[in-house]
């Protein structure tokens, strides 16, 4: 059974930093596509970024590009999301997600998936940024 448990959410002021953690069990960690997405109150889900299996490559959503870094520690089966220069618009519940593949292919070619499209996700951790 796949289990993803996030932690590290907090209330910070504008310009602050946070590191979120996600401990994963029940998956082959280094062979899985991992990622983060977020959802603010009354807003749609938004992909923060994904990390290809083994951390070989990454891709970030426009909203946090340049301010977010996803990394992993395979010895701890833990995925991290380092966020810097936080803004009030970053206030949201942040979710860790995992799936077997980062891409899907259809008649138009192959596409990179958003983290919120992954099969497994955790309960989330709340990040609140005040001005």
mmCIF file with all atom_site columns, C-alpha atoms in Angstrom, residues 15-84:
data_model
loop_
_atom_site.group_PDB
_atom_site.id
_atom_site.type_symbol
_atom_site.label_atom_id
_atom_site.label_alt_id
_atom_site.label_comp_id
_atom_site.label_asym_id
_atom_site.label_entity_id
_atom_site.label_seq_id
_atom_site.pdbx_PDB_ins_code
_atom_site.Cartn_x
_atom_site.Cartn_y
_atom_site.Cartn_z
_atom_site.occupancy
_atom_site.B_iso_or_equiv
_atom_site.pdbx_formal_charge
_atom_site.auth_seq_id
_atom_site.auth_comp_id
_atom_site.auth_asym_id
_atom_site.auth_atom_id
_atom_site.pdbx_PDB_model_num
ATOM 1  C CA . UNK A 1 15 ? 10.003  36.622 1.502   1.00 0.00 ? 15 UNK A CA 1
ATOM 2  C CA . UNK A 1 16 ? 10.462  33.674 3.827   1.00 0.00 ? 16 UNK A CA 1
ATOM 3  C CA . UNK A 1 17 ? 11.485  30.115 3.025   1.00 0.00 ? 17 UNK A CA 1
ATOM 4  C CA . UNK A 1 18 ? 10.164  26.681 3.869   1.00 0.00 ? 18 UNK A CA 1
ATOM 5  C CA . UNK A 1 19 ? 11.221  23.121 3.214   1.00 0.00 ? 19 UNK A CA 1
ATOM 6  C CA . UNK A 1 20 ? 8.482   20.549 2.935   1.00 0.00 ? 20 UNK A CA 1
ATOM 7  C CA . UNK A 1 21 ? 9.145   16.847 3.332   1.00 0.00 ? 21 UNK A CA 1
ATOM 8  C CA . UNK A 1 22 ? 7.315   13.784 2.087   1.00 0.00 ? 22 UNK A CA 1
ATOM 9  C CA . UNK A 1 23 ? 8.095   10.316 3.380   1.00 0.00 ? 23 UNK A CA 1
ATOM 10 C CA . UNK A 1 24 ? 7.080   7.620  0.909   1.00 0.00 ? 24 UNK A CA 1
ATOM 11 C CA . UNK A 1 25 ? 6.395   3.973  1.661   1.00 0.00 ? 25 UNK A CA 1
ATOM 12 C CA . UNK A 1 26 ? 4.993   1.176  -0.439  1.00 0.00 ? 26 UNK A CA 1
ATOM 13 C CA . UNK A 1 27 ? 6.649   2.341  -3.654  1.00 0.00 ? 27 UNK A CA 1
ATOM 14 C CA . UNK A 1 28 ? 9.958   1.696  -5.361  1.00 0.00 ? 28 UNK A CA 1
ATOM 15 C CA . UNK A 1 29 ? 11.208  5.148  -4.530  1.00 0.00 ? 29 UNK A CA 1
ATOM 16 C CA . UNK A 1 30 ? 13.992  5.600  -7.070  1.00 0.00 ? 30 UNK A CA 1
ATOM 17 C CA . UNK A 1 31 ? 11.876  4.153  -9.888  1.00 0.00 ? 31 UNK A CA 1
ATOM 18 C CA . UNK A 1 32 ? 8.878   6.371  -9.225  1.00 0.00 ? 32 UNK A CA 1
ATOM 19 C CA . UNK A 1 33 ? 7.984   9.743  -10.622 1.00 0.00 ? 33 UNK A CA 1
ATOM 20 C CA . UNK A 1 34 ? 7.506   12.106 -7.684  1.00 0.00 ? 34 UNK A CA 1
ATOM 21 C CA . UNK A 1 35 ? 6.121   15.596 -7.452  1.00 0.00 ? 35 UNK A CA 1
ATOM 22 C CA . UNK A 1 36 ? 4.324   18.326 -5.593  1.00 0.00 ? 36 UNK A CA 1
ATOM 23 C CA . UNK A 1 37 ? 1.140   20.193 -6.311  1.00 0.00 ? 37 UNK A CA 1
ATOM 24 C CA . UNK A 1 38 ? -0.887  22.710 -4.350  1.00 0.00 ? 38 UNK A CA 1
ATOM 25 C CA . UNK A 1 39 ? -4.414  23.905 -3.959  1.00 0.00 ? 39 UNK A CA 1
ATOM 26 C CA . UNK A 1 40 ? -5.436  27.179 -2.412  1.00 0.00 ? 40 UNK A CA 1
ATOM 27 C CA . UNK A 1 41 ? -8.891  27.816 -0.982  1.00 0.00 ? 41 UNK A CA 1
ATOM 28 C CA . UNK A 1 42 ? -11.327 28.250 -3.836  1.00 0.00 ? 42 UNK A CA 1
ATOM 29 C CA . UNK A 1 43 ? -8.609  27.646 -6.414  1.00 0.00 ? 43 UNK A CA 1
ATOM 30 C CA . UNK A 1 44 ? -7.846  24.840 -8.810  1.00 0.00 ? 44 UNK A CA 1
ATOM 31 C CA . UNK A 1 45 ? -5.015  22.400 -8.258  1.00 0.00 ? 45 UNK A CA 1
ATOM 32 C CA . UNK A 1 46 ? -1.700  23.704 -9.549  1.00 0.00 ? 46 UNK A CA 1
ATOM 33 C CA . UNK A 1 47 ? 1.402   21.703 -10.303 1.00 0.00 ? 47 UNK A CA 1
ATOM 34 C CA . UNK A 1 48 ? 4.502   22.900 -8.459  1.00 0.00 ? 48 UNK A CA 1
ATOM 35 C CA . UNK A 1 49 ? 6.933   20.483 -10.044 1.00 0.00 ? 49 UNK A CA 1
ATOM 36 C CA . UNK A 1 50 ? 7.934   16.916 -10.726 1.00 0.00 ? 50 UNK A CA 1
ATOM 37 C CA . UNK A 1 51 ? 11.105  14.892 -10.336 1.00 0.00 ? 51 UNK A CA 1
ATOM 38 C CA . UNK A 1 52 ? 11.819  12.116 -12.789 1.00 0.00 ? 52 UNK A CA 1
ATOM 39 C CA . UNK A 1 53 ? 12.763  8.691  -11.384 1.00 0.00 ? 53 UNK A CA 1
ATOM 40 C CA . UNK A 1 54 ? 16.007  8.765  -9.470  1.00 0.00 ? 54 UNK A CA 1
ATOM 41 C CA . UNK A 1 55 ? 16.094  12.549 -9.649  1.00 0.00 ? 55 UNK A CA 1
ATOM 42 C CA . UNK A 1 56 ? 17.487  12.457 -13.176 1.00 0.00 ? 56 UNK A CA 1
ATOM 43 C CA . UNK A 1 57 ? 15.509  15.485 -14.295 1.00 0.00 ? 57 UNK A CA 1
ATOM 44 C CA . UNK A 1 58 ? 12.910  17.920 -13.024 1.00 0.00 ? 58 UNK A CA 1
ATOM 45 C CA . UNK A 1 59 ? 10.280  20.259 -14.342 1.00 0.00 ? 59 UNK A CA 1
ATOM 46 C CA . UNK A 1 60 ? 8.550   23.108 -12.542 1.00 0.00 ? 60 UNK A CA 1
ATOM 47 C CA . UNK A 1 61 ? 5.294   24.929 -12.964 1.00 0.00 ? 61 UNK A CA 1
ATOM 48 C CA . UNK A 1 62 ? 5.358   28.591 -13.938 1.00 0.00 ? 62 UNK A CA 1
ATOM 49 C CA . UNK A 1 63 ? 4.019   29.805 -10.595 1.00 0.00 ? 63 UNK A CA 1
ATOM 50 C CA . UNK A 1 64 ? 7.090   28.762 -8.595  1.00 0.00 ? 64 UNK A CA 1
ATOM 51 C CA . UNK A 1 65 ? 9.755   28.441 -11.265 1.00 0.00 ? 65 UNK A CA 1
ATOM 52 C CA . UNK A 1 66 ? 13.021  29.802 -9.930  1.00 0.00 ? 66 UNK A CA 1
ATOM 53 C CA . UNK A 1 67 ? 11.771  29.781 -6.348  1.00 0.00 ? 67 UNK A CA 1
ATOM 54 C CA . UNK A 1 68 ? 11.205  26.065 -5.790  1.00 0.00 ? 68 UNK A CA 1
ATOM 55 C CA . UNK A 1 69 ? 13.572  23.102 -5.821  1.00 0.00 ? 69 UNK A CA 1
ATOM 56 C CA . UNK A 1 70 ? 12.542  19.470 -5.551  1.00 0.00 ? 70 UNK A CA 1
ATOM 57 C CA . UNK A 1 71 ? 15.078  16.962 -4.303  1.00 0.00 ? 71 UNK A CA 1
ATOM 58 C CA . UNK A 1 72 ? 15.183  13.525 -2.738  1.00 0.00 ? 72 UNK A CA 1
ATOM 59 C CA . UNK A 1 73 ? 17.080  11.503 -0.187  1.00 0.00 ? 73 UNK A CA 1
ATOM 60 C CA . UNK A 1 74 ? 16.840  7.894  -1.247  1.00 0.00 ? 74 UNK A CA 1
ATOM 61 C CA . UNK A 1 75 ? 18.325  6.655  2.036   1.00 0.00 ? 75 UNK A CA 1
ATOM 62 C CA . UNK A 1 76 ? 15.278  8.098  3.810   1.00 0.00 ? 76 UNK A CA 1
ATOM 63 C CA . UNK A 1 77 ? 12.698  7.552  1.035   1.00 0.00 ? 77 UNK A CA 1
ATOM 64 C CA . UNK A 1 78 ? 11.993  11.240 1.379   1.00 0.00 ? 78 UNK A CA 1
ATOM 65 C CA . UNK A 1 79 ? 11.095  13.885 -1.176  1.00 0.00 ? 79 UNK A CA 1
ATOM 66 C CA . UNK A 1 80 ? 11.670  17.551 -0.412  1.00 0.00 ? 80 UNK A CA 1
ATOM 67 C CA . UNK A 1 81 ? 10.317  20.840 -1.688  1.00 0.00 ? 81 UNK A CA 1
ATOM 68 C CA . UNK A 1 82 ? 12.456  23.849 -0.896  1.00 0.00 ? 82 UNK A CA 1
ATOM 69 C CA . UNK A 1 83 ? 10.569  27.091 -1.424  1.00 0.00 ? 83 UNK A CA 1
ATOM 70 C CA . UNK A 1 84 ? 12.145  30.530 -1.292  1.00 0.00 ? 84 UNK A CA 1
#
